[in-house]
Amino acid sequence: MKNGVMMQYFEWNIPDDGKFWELLKKDAKHLHDIGITAVWIPPACKGTKSNDVGYGIYDLYDLGEFDQKGTVRTKYGTKNELKEAIEELHKYKISVYFDAVMNHKAGADYTEKFLAKEVDPNNRDKVVSEPYEIEGWTGFDFPGRKNKYCDFKWHYFHFTGTDYNQANGKKAIYLIEGEGKSWGEGVDGENGNYDYLMYADIDFDHPDVVEHMKDWGRWVAKELNLDGMRLDAIKHINEGFIKEFLKAVRAERGKDFYAVGEYWKQDINSLNEYLSALDYNIDLFDVTLHYNMYQASTQGRDYDLRNLLSDALVKLHPELAVTFVDNHDSQWGSSLESQVKSWFKPQAYALILLMKEGYPCIFYGDYYRIGDEESPHRLIIDILLNARSKYAYGDQVDYFDHPNTVGFVRLGDKKYPNSGLALLLSNGENGNKVMNVGQNRKGEIWYEFTGNIKDEVTIDENGNGNFLVEGGNIAVWVKKSE
Ligand code: CA
């Protein structure tokens, strides 16, 4: 059972000053001190320009080393600064997960002419034109890198589709023609076939592409001494490739090389099917739980908290779910905006940080800041991280039995003296709940760890405590030390 805490160490609006890897390096000790055991770093490959967050990826082999796209560094700094940050994190036993953007490529060096067919954006299996010649941005030769590390050059036949015809300026989704060419299989079924997401879509049915991408995965993992990867946009990538890719990287880096996939869909069946297709050799972000928390935060007291964990991935596959509250895509103004409202963040973080199941991930924007705006949630996250490391051990007993006040008990583990806790979450009035923390705890005095409530609770002879929670808040009850 994993017991760590991941931090997504970036948000969308980080300044384009190339100082981020330096900042991360300086923060390594602090991250260790607050209990972070892994960081998911932002996509570190050269993008379309220095101010590219990294998802507009240009060159997989340029980690801020070559003068390409008008800049040597990426938004976050140079490759050397990245390596130094990773070394420092490793000093503090913090694992580093690389954000691997493999679905597409952007910012091609030149256009090529080739045959393509337009498809219906809402049903990509439906072709809506005859094949005709278009001029697309599909030629990549990376002149600034001069074949260092790898001499693979990309052409239109390494891609399945693109979205722009330079010859006449027409935007559409173009399926590239060629022998055996089609959208990939093993992708999400939304829009008929969701292989195409953006830019030049990589063709994972092309054997040269498959070998090249596996080579890259082995290279980058070794070059940066990575401990794992966060795989971007996997619902748009042939699942058979992802399986083969992870096998190849793990063959070189060891079977513990970590992987979590971003399969962004509010549908537990799709997540479950994906895990099965990958033989359960990957974790997935718990997108269904995120949407439950989002919904709870928008509905206030009308949300029935008994449903908070309904259809959550963490319930179905506790060992494979990365639980999170928000990320760079769900944050305000982003593509998949569904930001959990501020008042519910304490409830959401208490849930993911104190529950037994899942691998929790804290969002940089919730802990530090979004743009220039400091987060108001840092203090409560610090308190919850502290509670997690001291008390959140042992089996869990749920009390999801009231629409506005729910909670659970962690029974504690002898390895951690005085561990065990009682959590209550409220979205309505002040509440209370009798919960059993174990008969062996009779006579103990418990207090509320976040400071929200000043009263104390005495555990009765049966192990019950009558725990309180303020309306619309959280309460974390633990044993008072003598
Ligand atoms: Ca794709």
Short mmCIF file of C-alpha atoms and ligand atoms in Angstrom, two decimals:
data_model
loop_
_atom_site.label_atom_id
_atom_site.label_comp_id
_atom_site.label_asym_id
_atom_site.label_seq_id
_atom_site.Cartn_x
_atom_site.Cartn_y
_atom_site.Cartn_z
CA MET A 1 0.00 0.00 0.00
CA LYS A 2 1.41 3.36 -0.97
CA ASN A 3 1.61 5.90 1.79
CA GLY A 4 3.05 8.86 -0.05
CA VAL A 5 1.78 12.22 -1.17
CA MET A 6 2.33 13.55 -4.67
CA MET A 7 2.37 17.22 -5.55
CA GLN A 8 1.53 18.51 -9.00
CA TYR A 9 4.27 21.11 -9.00
CA PHE A 10 2.91 23.67 -11.47
CA GLU A 11 -0.20 25.49 -12.62
CA TRP A 12 -1.11 27.13 -15.92
CA ASN A 13 0.01 30.72 -15.22
CA ILE A 14 3.58 30.29 -14.02
CA PRO A 15 5.65 33.24 -15.30
CA ASP A 16 7.71 32.73 -18.45
CA ASP A 17 10.97 33.68 -16.76
CA GLY A 18 12.87 30.39 -16.84
CA LYS A 19 13.26 30.38 -13.06
CA PHE A 20 10.94 27.55 -12.16
CA TRP A 21 13.42 24.65 -11.97
CA GLU A 22 15.52 26.84 -9.66
CA LEU A 23 12.47 27.48 -7.49
CA LEU A 24 11.72 23.77 -7.35
CA LYS A 25 15.29 23.01 -6.33
CA LYS A 26 15.15 25.54 -3.50
CA ASP A 27 11.84 24.08 -2.37
CA ALA A 28 13.01 20.46 -2.13
CA LYS A 29 13.75 20.51 1.60
CA HIS A 30 10.47 22.23 2.41
CA LEU A 31 8.54 19.70 0.32
CA HIS A 32 10.22 16.92 2.25
CA ASP A 33 9.44 18.62 5.57
CA ILE A 34 5.71 18.86 4.84
CA GLY A 35 5.50 15.21 3.79
CA ILE A 36 5.63 15.34 -0.01
CA THR A 37 7.17 12.13 -1.37
CA ALA A 38 6.81 12.69 -5.13
CA VAL A 39 6.47 15.62 -7.49
CA TRP A 40 4.85 15.63 -10.90
CA ILE A 41 6.84 18.25 -12.78
CA PRO A 42 5.49 20.29 -15.71
CA PRO A 43 6.05 19.05 -19.28
CA ALA A 44 9.75 19.76 -19.73
CA CYS A 45 10.27 19.34 -23.49
CA LYS A 46 10.68 22.30 -25.82
CA GLY A 47 7.29 23.63 -26.92
CA THR A 48 6.15 26.05 -29.61
CA LYS A 49 7.72 29.02 -27.75
CA SER A 50 9.28 29.77 -24.38
CA ASN A 51 5.87 30.66 -22.97
CA ASP A 52 4.39 27.26 -23.89
CA VAL A 53 3.19 25.38 -20.78
CA GLY A 54 4.68 22.34 -22.52
CA TYR A 55 1.63 20.64 -24.00
CA GLY A 56 2.32 22.31 -27.36
CA ILE A 57 5.31 20.01 -27.63
CA TYR A 58 7.88 20.47 -30.40
CA ASP A 59 10.97 18.36 -29.65
CA LEU A 60 10.99 15.41 -27.24
CA TYR A 61 14.79 15.47 -27.09
CA ASP A 62 15.12 19.17 -26.27
CA LEU A 63 14.73 19.60 -22.52
CA GLY A 64 15.91 23.21 -22.58
CA GLU A 65 19.29 22.61 -24.24
CA PHE A 66 19.14 23.81 -27.84
CA ASP A 67 18.37 27.11 -29.52
CA GLN A 68 15.03 26.15 -31.04
CA LYS A 69 11.72 28.01 -31.29
CA GLY A 70 13.51 31.21 -30.36
CA THR A 71 14.80 29.99 -27.01
CA VAL A 72 17.28 27.62 -25.40
CA ARG A 73 15.41 27.30 -22.09
CA THR A 74 11.82 26.23 -21.76
CA LYS A 75 9.27 28.21 -19.75
CA TYR A 76 10.77 26.58 -16.65
CA GLY A 77 14.53 26.87 -17.28
CA THR A 78 17.37 24.93 -18.84
CA LYS A 79 18.04 21.22 -18.90
CA ASN A 80 20.94 21.65 -16.48
CA GLU A 81 18.72 23.49 -14.02
CA LEU A 82 16.15 20.71 -14.34
CA LYS A 83 18.81 18.08 -13.63
CA GLU A 84 19.98 20.00 -10.58
CA ALA A 85 16.43 20.26 -9.27
CA ILE A 86 15.92 16.51 -9.71
CA GLU A 87 19.19 15.76 -7.92
CA GLU A 88 18.14 17.94 -5.01
CA LEU A 89 14.71 16.29 -4.80
CA HIS A 90 16.37 12.88 -4.78
CA LYS A 91 18.54 13.99 -1.85
CA TYR A 92 15.32 14.31 0.08
CA LYS A 93 13.98 10.98 -1.20
CA ILE A 94 11.34 12.72 -3.29
CA SER A 95 10.44 10.86 -6.48
CA VAL A 96 10.17 12.76 -9.75
CA TYR A 97 7.46 12.05 -12.31
CA PHE A 98 7.91 13.43 -15.82
CA ASP A 99 4.90 14.74 -17.76
CA ALA A 100 5.11 12.77 -21.02
CA VAL A 101 3.22 14.43 -23.87
CA MET A 102 3.09 11.80 -26.60
CA ASN A 103 -0.22 12.33 -28.36
CA HIS A 104 0.85 15.07 -30.73
CA LYS A 105 3.57 17.40 -31.99
CA ALA A 106 3.40 21.15 -32.57
CA GLY A 107 5.42 23.92 -34.20
CA ALA A 108 6.68 21.93 -37.21
CA ASP A 109 9.76 23.24 -39.03
CA TYR A 110 8.18 23.14 -42.48
CA THR A 111 5.01 22.22 -44.32
CA GLU A 112 4.53 19.15 -46.51
CA LYS A 113 2.00 18.39 -49.24
CA PHE A 114 0.00 15.19 -48.95
CA LEU A 115 -3.44 13.73 -49.52
CA ALA A 116 -6.00 14.00 -46.75
CA LYS A 117 -9.74 13.71 -46.17
CA GLU A 118 -11.86 15.96 -44.02
CA VAL A 119 -13.89 14.26 -41.29
CA ASP A 120 -16.89 15.35 -39.25
CA PRO A 121 -15.51 16.84 -35.98
CA ASN A 122 -18.40 15.28 -34.06
CA ASN A 123 -17.94 11.89 -35.68
CA ARG A 124 -14.40 11.39 -36.88
CA ASP A 125 -15.30 8.04 -38.43
CA LYS A 126 -17.44 9.95 -40.91
CA VAL A 127 -15.44 11.18 -43.91
CA VAL A 128 -16.97 14.32 -45.41
CA SER A 129 -14.73 14.97 -48.42
CA GLU A 130 -12.88 13.13 -51.15
CA PRO A 131 -9.13 12.85 -50.59
CA TYR A 132 -7.35 15.98 -51.83
CA GLU A 133 -3.94 17.54 -51.47
CA ILE A 134 -3.38 19.78 -48.47
CA GLU A 135 -0.31 21.53 -47.15
CA GLY A 136 0.14 20.65 -43.48
CA TRP A 137 2.64 21.45 -40.73
CA THR A 138 4.13 17.97 -40.38
CA GLY A 139 7.85 18.30 -41.18
CA PHE A 140 10.18 18.20 -38.18
CA ASP A 141 13.97 18.08 -38.55
CA PHE A 142 15.03 20.03 -35.44
CA PRO A 143 17.77 22.10 -37.07
CA GLY A 144 18.92 23.55 -33.74
CA ARG A 145 19.63 20.12 -32.25
CA LYS A 146 21.71 18.83 -35.17
CA ASN A 147 20.88 15.15 -34.58
CA LYS A 148 22.22 15.08 -31.03
CA TYR A 149 20.79 12.08 -29.09
CA CYS A 150 18.72 10.95 -32.08
CA ASP A 151 18.43 11.57 -35.84
CA PHE A 152 14.75 10.68 -36.31
CA LYS A 153 12.95 13.13 -38.62
CA TRP A 154 9.16 13.40 -38.68
CA HIS A 155 7.07 13.48 -41.86
CA TYR A 156 3.37 13.49 -42.63
CA PHE A 157 3.27 9.68 -42.81
CA HIS A 158 4.20 9.51 -39.09
CA PHE A 159 0.95 11.27 -38.23
CA THR A 160 -2.73 10.34 -38.52
CA GLY A 161 -4.19 13.80 -38.79
CA THR A 162 -3.82 17.54 -38.59
CA ASP A 163 -6.13 20.54 -38.35
CA TYR A 164 -4.86 23.21 -40.74
CA ASN A 165 -4.30 23.52 -44.48
CA GLN A 166 -1.65 26.17 -45.11
CA ALA A 167 -2.54 26.30 -48.82
CA ASN A 168 -5.94 27.89 -48.26
CA GLY A 169 -6.03 28.62 -44.52
CA LYS A 170 -8.86 26.17 -43.90
CA LYS A 171 -9.28 24.70 -40.44
CA ALA A 172 -10.79 21.21 -40.26
CA ILE A 173 -9.92 17.80 -38.92
CA TYR A 174 -7.94 16.15 -41.72
CA LEU A 175 -7.33 12.40 -41.75
CA ILE A 176 -4.06 11.83 -43.58
CA GLU A 177 -4.20 9.37 -46.49
CA GLY A 178 -1.79 6.51 -46.89
CA GLU A 179 -1.54 2.75 -47.00
CA GLY A 180 -3.45 1.34 -44.03
CA LYS A 181 -3.92 4.82 -42.60
CA SER A 182 -6.82 5.36 -40.22
CA TRP A 183 -7.46 6.80 -36.79
CA GLY A 184 -5.84 4.69 -34.10
CA GLU A 185 -7.66 1.88 -32.34
CA GLY A 186 -7.79 1.55 -28.57
CA VAL A 187 -8.71 5.20 -28.06
CA ASP A 188 -11.77 6.74 -26.45
CA GLY A 189 -15.05 6.44 -28.40
CA GLU A 190 -16.20 10.03 -27.87
CA ASN A 191 -16.76 11.85 -31.21
CA GLY A 192 -16.78 8.47 -32.94
CA ASN A 193 -13.05 8.05 -32.48
CA TYR A 194 -11.14 10.43 -30.20
CA ASP A 195 -7.64 9.74 -31.56
CA TYR A 196 -7.37 13.32 -32.80
CA LEU A 197 -7.02 15.95 -30.08
CA MET A 198 -4.83 18.77 -31.42
CA TYR A 199 -1.83 19.72 -33.61
CA ALA A 200 -0.23 16.91 -35.65
CA ASP A 201 -1.58 13.67 -34.19
CA ILE A 202 1.07 10.96 -33.83
CA ASP A 203 0.34 7.65 -35.60
CA PHE A 204 0.98 4.84 -33.15
CA ASP A 205 0.26 2.23 -35.81
CA HIS A 206 3.46 3.23 -37.60
CA PRO A 207 6.20 0.80 -36.52
CA ASP A 208 9.00 3.39 -36.83
CA VAL A 209 7.05 5.78 -34.59
CA VAL A 210 6.48 3.08 -31.98
CA GLU A 211 10.20 2.24 -31.85
CA HIS A 212 11.17 5.90 -31.77
CA MET A 213 8.82 6.73 -28.90
CA LYS A 214 10.01 3.73 -26.88
CA ASP A 215 13.62 4.82 -27.47
CA TRP A 216 12.72 8.27 -26.24
CA GLY A 217 11.00 6.92 -23.12
CA ARG A 218 14.08 4.91 -22.18
CA TRP A 219 16.35 7.84 -23.00
CA VAL A 220 14.52 10.51 -21.01
CA ALA A 221 14.02 8.26 -17.98
CA LYS A 222 17.77 7.56 -17.86
CA GLU A 223 18.93 11.03 -18.85
CA LEU A 224 16.96 12.68 -16.04
CA ASN A 225 17.08 9.77 -13.60
CA LEU A 226 13.29 9.72 -13.42
CA ASP A 227 11.20 7.67 -11.02
CA GLY A 228 8.02 7.70 -13.03
CA MET A 229 5.81 9.42 -15.55
CA ARG A 230 2.48 11.13 -15.80
CA LEU A 231 1.12 10.21 -19.21
CA ASP A 232 -0.78 13.03 -20.86
CA ALA A 233 -4.01 12.63 -22.84
CA ILE A 234 -4.03 8.83 -22.94
CA LYS A 235 -7.63 8.58 -24.02
CA HIS A 236 -6.37 9.84 -27.40
CA ILE A 237 -3.52 7.33 -27.70
CA ASN A 238 -3.68 3.69 -28.77
CA GLU A 239 -3.81 1.80 -25.47
CA GLY A 240 -1.73 -1.02 -26.95
CA PHE A 241 1.12 1.44 -27.47
CA ILE A 242 0.99 2.71 -23.87
CA LYS A 243 1.21 -0.87 -22.65
CA GLU A 244 4.23 -1.56 -24.85
CA PHE A 245 5.84 1.77 -23.95
CA LEU A 246 5.64 1.14 -20.20
CA LYS A 247 6.96 -2.37 -20.66
CA ALA A 248 9.96 -0.98 -22.56
CA VAL A 249 10.75 1.74 -20.03
CA ARG A 250 10.31 -0.59 -17.07
CA ALA A 251 12.53 -3.22 -18.69
CA GLU A 252 15.29 -0.64 -18.43
CA ARG A 253 14.37 1.30 -15.28
CA GLY A 254 12.85 -1.47 -13.17
CA LYS A 255 9.32 -2.65 -12.62
CA ASP A 256 8.71 -0.04 -9.92
CA PHE A 257 8.97 2.78 -12.45
CA TYR A 258 5.77 4.61 -11.67
CA ALA A 259 3.08 5.60 -14.15
CA VAL A 260 -0.17 7.50 -13.81
CA GLY A 261 -2.36 8.24 -16.78
CA GLU A 262 -4.57 11.20 -17.49
CA TYR A 263 -7.79 9.66 -18.81
CA TRP A 264 -10.06 12.65 -18.49
CA LYS A 265 -13.57 11.28 -18.49
CA GLN A 266 -16.36 11.47 -15.96
CA ASP A 267 -17.24 7.83 -16.48
CA ILE A 268 -16.13 5.06 -14.17
CA ASN A 269 -16.71 2.38 -16.80
CA SER A 270 -14.25 3.98 -19.23
CA LEU A 271 -11.63 4.26 -16.49
CA ASN A 272 -12.19 0.68 -15.47
CA GLU A 273 -11.95 -0.59 -19.05
CA TYR A 274 -8.72 1.29 -19.56
CA LEU A 275 -7.17 -0.21 -16.45
CA SER A 276 -8.17 -3.65 -17.62
CA ALA A 277 -6.68 -3.03 -21.09
CA LEU A 278 -3.39 -2.05 -19.40
CA ASP A 279 -3.49 -5.21 -17.23
CA TYR A 280 -3.70 -2.91 -14.19
CA ASN A 281 -0.08 -1.84 -14.67
CA ILE A 282 -0.85 1.86 -14.46
CA ASP A 283 -2.56 4.25 -12.05
CA LEU A 284 -5.23 6.69 -13.21
CA PHE A 285 -6.28 10.05 -11.86
CA ASP A 286 -9.60 9.74 -10.07
CA VAL A 287 -11.56 11.99 -12.41
CA THR A 288 -14.94 10.73 -11.19
CA LEU A 289 -14.14 11.69 -7.58
CA HIS A 290 -12.95 15.11 -8.78
CA TYR A 291 -16.31 15.71 -10.45
CA ASN A 292 -18.19 14.54 -7.35
CA MET A 293 -16.26 17.07 -5.29
CA TYR A 294 -16.84 19.77 -7.91
CA GLN A 295 -20.56 19.05 -7.87
CA ALA A 296 -20.67 19.04 -4.08
CA SER A 297 -18.92 22.41 -4.06
CA THR A 298 -21.38 24.00 -6.47
CA GLN A 299 -24.54 22.61 -4.84
CA GLY A 300 -23.76 23.56 -1.27
CA ARG A 301 -26.06 22.00 1.30
CA ASP A 302 -28.32 20.58 -1.40
CA TYR A 303 -25.64 18.04 -2.29
CA ASP A 304 -26.13 14.72 -0.53
CA LEU A 305 -22.70 13.98 0.91
CA ARG A 306 -23.56 10.28 1.12
CA ASN A 307 -22.87 10.28 -2.65
CA LEU A 308 -19.43 11.86 -2.39
CA LEU A 309 -17.65 8.59 -3.13
CA SER A 310 -20.23 7.17 -5.55
CA ASP A 311 -18.60 5.82 -8.68
CA ALA A 312 -15.23 7.09 -7.47
CA LEU A 313 -12.30 5.21 -8.96
CA VAL A 314 -10.72 5.03 -5.51
CA LYS A 315 -13.61 2.83 -4.34
CA LEU A 316 -13.35 0.46 -7.29
CA HIS A 317 -9.54 0.31 -7.50
CA PRO A 318 -8.09 1.74 -4.29
CA GLU A 319 -4.56 0.71 -5.27
CA LEU A 320 -4.68 2.35 -8.69
CA ALA A 321 -6.38 5.67 -8.05
CA VAL A 322 -4.56 8.99 -7.76
CA THR A 323 -7.00 11.16 -5.86
CA PHE A 324 -6.83 14.90 -6.50
CA VAL A 325 -8.96 17.98 -5.93
CA ASP A 326 -7.98 20.16 -8.89
CA ASN A 327 -5.26 20.43 -11.55
CA HIS A 328 -4.03 22.75 -14.29
CA ASP A 329 -6.89 21.71 -16.58
CA SER A 330 -9.70 22.07 -14.06
CA GLN A 331 -8.43 25.39 -12.70
CA TRP A 332 -10.36 28.55 -13.51
CA GLY A 333 -10.16 29.56 -17.18
CA SER A 334 -8.67 26.26 -18.37
CA SER A 335 -9.90 23.84 -20.97
CA LEU A 336 -11.71 21.44 -18.66
CA GLU A 337 -12.75 24.00 -16.09
CA SER A 338 -14.43 22.38 -13.14
CA GLN A 339 -12.69 23.99 -10.22
CA VAL A 340 -13.82 22.88 -6.78
CA LYS A 341 -15.20 25.97 -5.04
CA SER A 342 -13.04 27.50 -2.35
CA TRP A 343 -15.33 26.75 0.60
CA PHE A 344 -15.21 23.02 -0.17
CA LYS A 345 -11.42 22.70 -0.59
CA PRO A 346 -10.84 21.83 3.10
CA GLN A 347 -13.44 19.05 2.86
CA ALA A 348 -11.93 17.79 -0.39
CA TYR A 349 -8.34 17.79 0.86
CA ALA A 350 -9.31 16.27 4.21
CA LEU A 351 -11.00 13.46 2.33
CA ILE A 352 -8.11 12.60 0.01
CA LEU A 353 -5.33 13.14 2.57
CA LEU A 354 -6.85 11.25 5.48
CA MET A 355 -8.64 8.36 3.80
CA LYS A 356 -6.93 4.99 3.66
CA GLU A 357 -7.36 4.46 -0.03
CA GLY A 358 -5.81 6.21 -3.00
CA TYR A 359 -2.57 8.05 -3.69
CA PRO A 360 -3.31 11.74 -3.01
CA CYS A 361 -1.99 14.53 -5.23
CA ILE A 362 -1.91 18.15 -4.07
CA PHE A 363 -2.22 20.87 -6.70
CA TYR A 364 0.45 23.60 -6.73
CA GLY A 365 -2.29 26.19 -7.31
CA ASP A 366 -4.10 25.11 -4.14
CA TYR A 367 -0.95 25.07 -2.03
CA TYR A 368 1.05 28.03 -3.37
CA ARG A 369 -0.63 30.34 -5.83
CA ILE A 370 -2.39 30.81 -9.15
CA GLY A 371 -0.60 33.54 -11.08
CA ASP A 372 0.13 36.24 -8.49
CA GLU A 373 -2.68 35.24 -6.19
CA GLU A 374 -1.59 33.40 -3.06
CA SER A 375 -3.74 30.40 -2.20
CA PRO A 376 -5.88 30.73 0.94
CA HIS A 377 -5.68 26.94 1.44
CA ARG A 378 -2.03 26.45 2.27
CA LEU A 379 -2.50 26.51 6.04
CA ILE A 380 -5.25 23.89 6.09
CA ILE A 381 -3.30 21.66 3.67
CA ASP A 382 -0.25 21.90 5.96
CA ILE A 383 -2.40 20.91 8.94
CA LEU A 384 -3.92 17.99 7.01
CA LEU A 385 -0.50 16.81 5.80
CA ASN A 386 0.66 16.87 9.40
CA ALA A 387 -2.43 14.92 10.46
CA ARG A 388 -1.81 12.44 7.66
CA SER A 389 1.73 11.73 8.78
CA LYS A 390 0.90 11.46 12.49
CA TYR A 391 -2.58 9.94 12.68
CA ALA A 392 -3.95 8.63 9.36
CA TYR A 393 -3.15 4.95 9.85
CA GLY A 394 -5.03 1.72 10.22
CA ASP A 395 -8.35 0.49 8.93
CA GLN A 396 -11.10 2.86 7.99
CA VAL A 397 -14.75 2.74 9.08
CA ASP A 398 -17.07 4.99 7.06
CA TYR A 399 -20.01 6.99 8.42
CA PHE A 400 -21.50 8.23 5.17
CA ASP A 401 -24.95 8.17 6.72
CA HIS A 402 -26.32 11.74 6.63
CA PRO A 403 -26.87 14.11 3.66
CA ASN A 404 -24.97 17.02 5.27
CA THR A 405 -22.55 15.45 7.77
CA VAL A 406 -20.39 12.47 6.88
CA GLY A 407 -17.13 11.14 8.19
CA PHE A 408 -14.88 8.22 8.88
CA VAL A 409 -12.65 6.80 11.54
CA ARG A 410 -9.10 5.55 11.07
CA LEU A 411 -8.49 2.96 13.75
CA GLY A 412 -4.75 3.53 14.09
CA ASP A 413 -1.74 1.28 13.77
CA LYS A 414 0.52 0.16 16.63
CA LYS A 415 3.56 1.15 14.58
CA TYR A 416 2.52 4.79 15.00
CA PRO A 417 1.81 5.52 18.68
CA ASN A 418 -1.45 7.39 19.32
CA SER A 419 -2.39 7.16 15.65
CA GLY A 420 -6.01 6.96 14.56
CA LEU A 421 -8.45 9.80 13.90
CA ALA A 422 -12.07 10.73 13.41
CA LEU A 423 -12.91 12.99 10.47
CA LEU A 424 -16.16 14.85 9.93
CA LEU A 425 -17.16 16.85 6.85
CA SER A 426 -20.14 19.20 6.73
CA ASN A 427 -21.89 21.10 3.96
CA GLY A 428 -24.80 22.26 6.13
CA GLU A 429 -25.49 23.11 9.77
CA ASN A 430 -23.26 22.45 12.74
CA GLY A 431 -23.34 18.71 13.20
CA ASN A 432 -22.30 15.86 15.42
CA LYS A 433 -21.88 12.16 15.00
CA VAL A 434 -21.22 9.30 17.35
CA MET A 435 -18.37 7.27 15.90
CA ASN A 436 -16.52 4.30 17.34
CA VAL A 437 -12.75 4.61 17.53
CA GLY A 438 -12.19 1.25 19.25
CA GLN A 439 -12.94 -0.04 22.72
CA ASN A 440 -9.23 0.00 23.53
CA ARG A 441 -9.42 3.81 23.39
CA LYS A 442 -11.95 4.12 26.24
CA GLY A 443 -11.29 7.00 28.63
CA GLU A 444 -9.03 8.83 26.18
CA ILE A 445 -9.44 12.57 25.72
CA TRP A 446 -9.57 13.63 22.04
CA TYR A 447 -9.26 17.15 20.66
CA GLU A 448 -9.86 18.78 17.32
CA PHE A 449 -6.60 19.05 15.39
CA THR A 450 -7.38 21.88 12.95
CA GLY A 451 -8.38 24.25 15.75
CA ASN A 452 -11.88 24.74 14.34
CA ILE A 453 -13.45 23.44 17.56
CA LYS A 454 -12.22 24.04 21.11
CA ASP A 455 -14.25 21.38 22.95
CA GLU A 456 -12.76 18.04 23.91
CA VAL A 457 -14.35 14.62 23.64
CA THR A 458 -14.00 11.74 26.09
CA ILE A 459 -14.18 8.29 24.53
CA ASP A 460 -16.76 6.21 26.42
CA GLU A 461 -16.42 2.63 27.66
CA ASN A 462 -17.60 1.20 24.33
CA GLY A 463 -15.08 3.24 22.34
CA ASN A 464 -17.62 5.79 21.12
CA GLY A 465 -17.04 9.50 20.88
CA ASN A 466 -19.64 12.16 20.15
CA PHE A 467 -17.69 14.26 17.66
CA LEU A 468 -18.66 17.74 16.53
CA VAL A 469 -18.20 19.64 13.29
CA GLU A 470 -18.93 23.26 12.41
CA GLY A 471 -21.40 23.87 9.60
CA GLY A 472 -19.75 23.90 6.16
CA ASN A 473 -16.37 22.91 7.58
CA ILE A 474 -14.22 19.98 8.64
CA ALA A 475 -13.20 18.52 11.99
CA VAL A 476 -10.25 16.19 12.53
CA TRP A 477 -10.36 14.57 15.97
CA VAL A 478 -7.29 12.92 17.44
CA LYS A 479 -6.03 11.77 20.82
CA LYS A 480 -4.71 14.50 23.05
CA SER A 481 -1.19 13.72 24.19
CA GLU A 482 -0.64 13.51 27.94
CA CA B 1 -4.02 10.62 -30.87
#
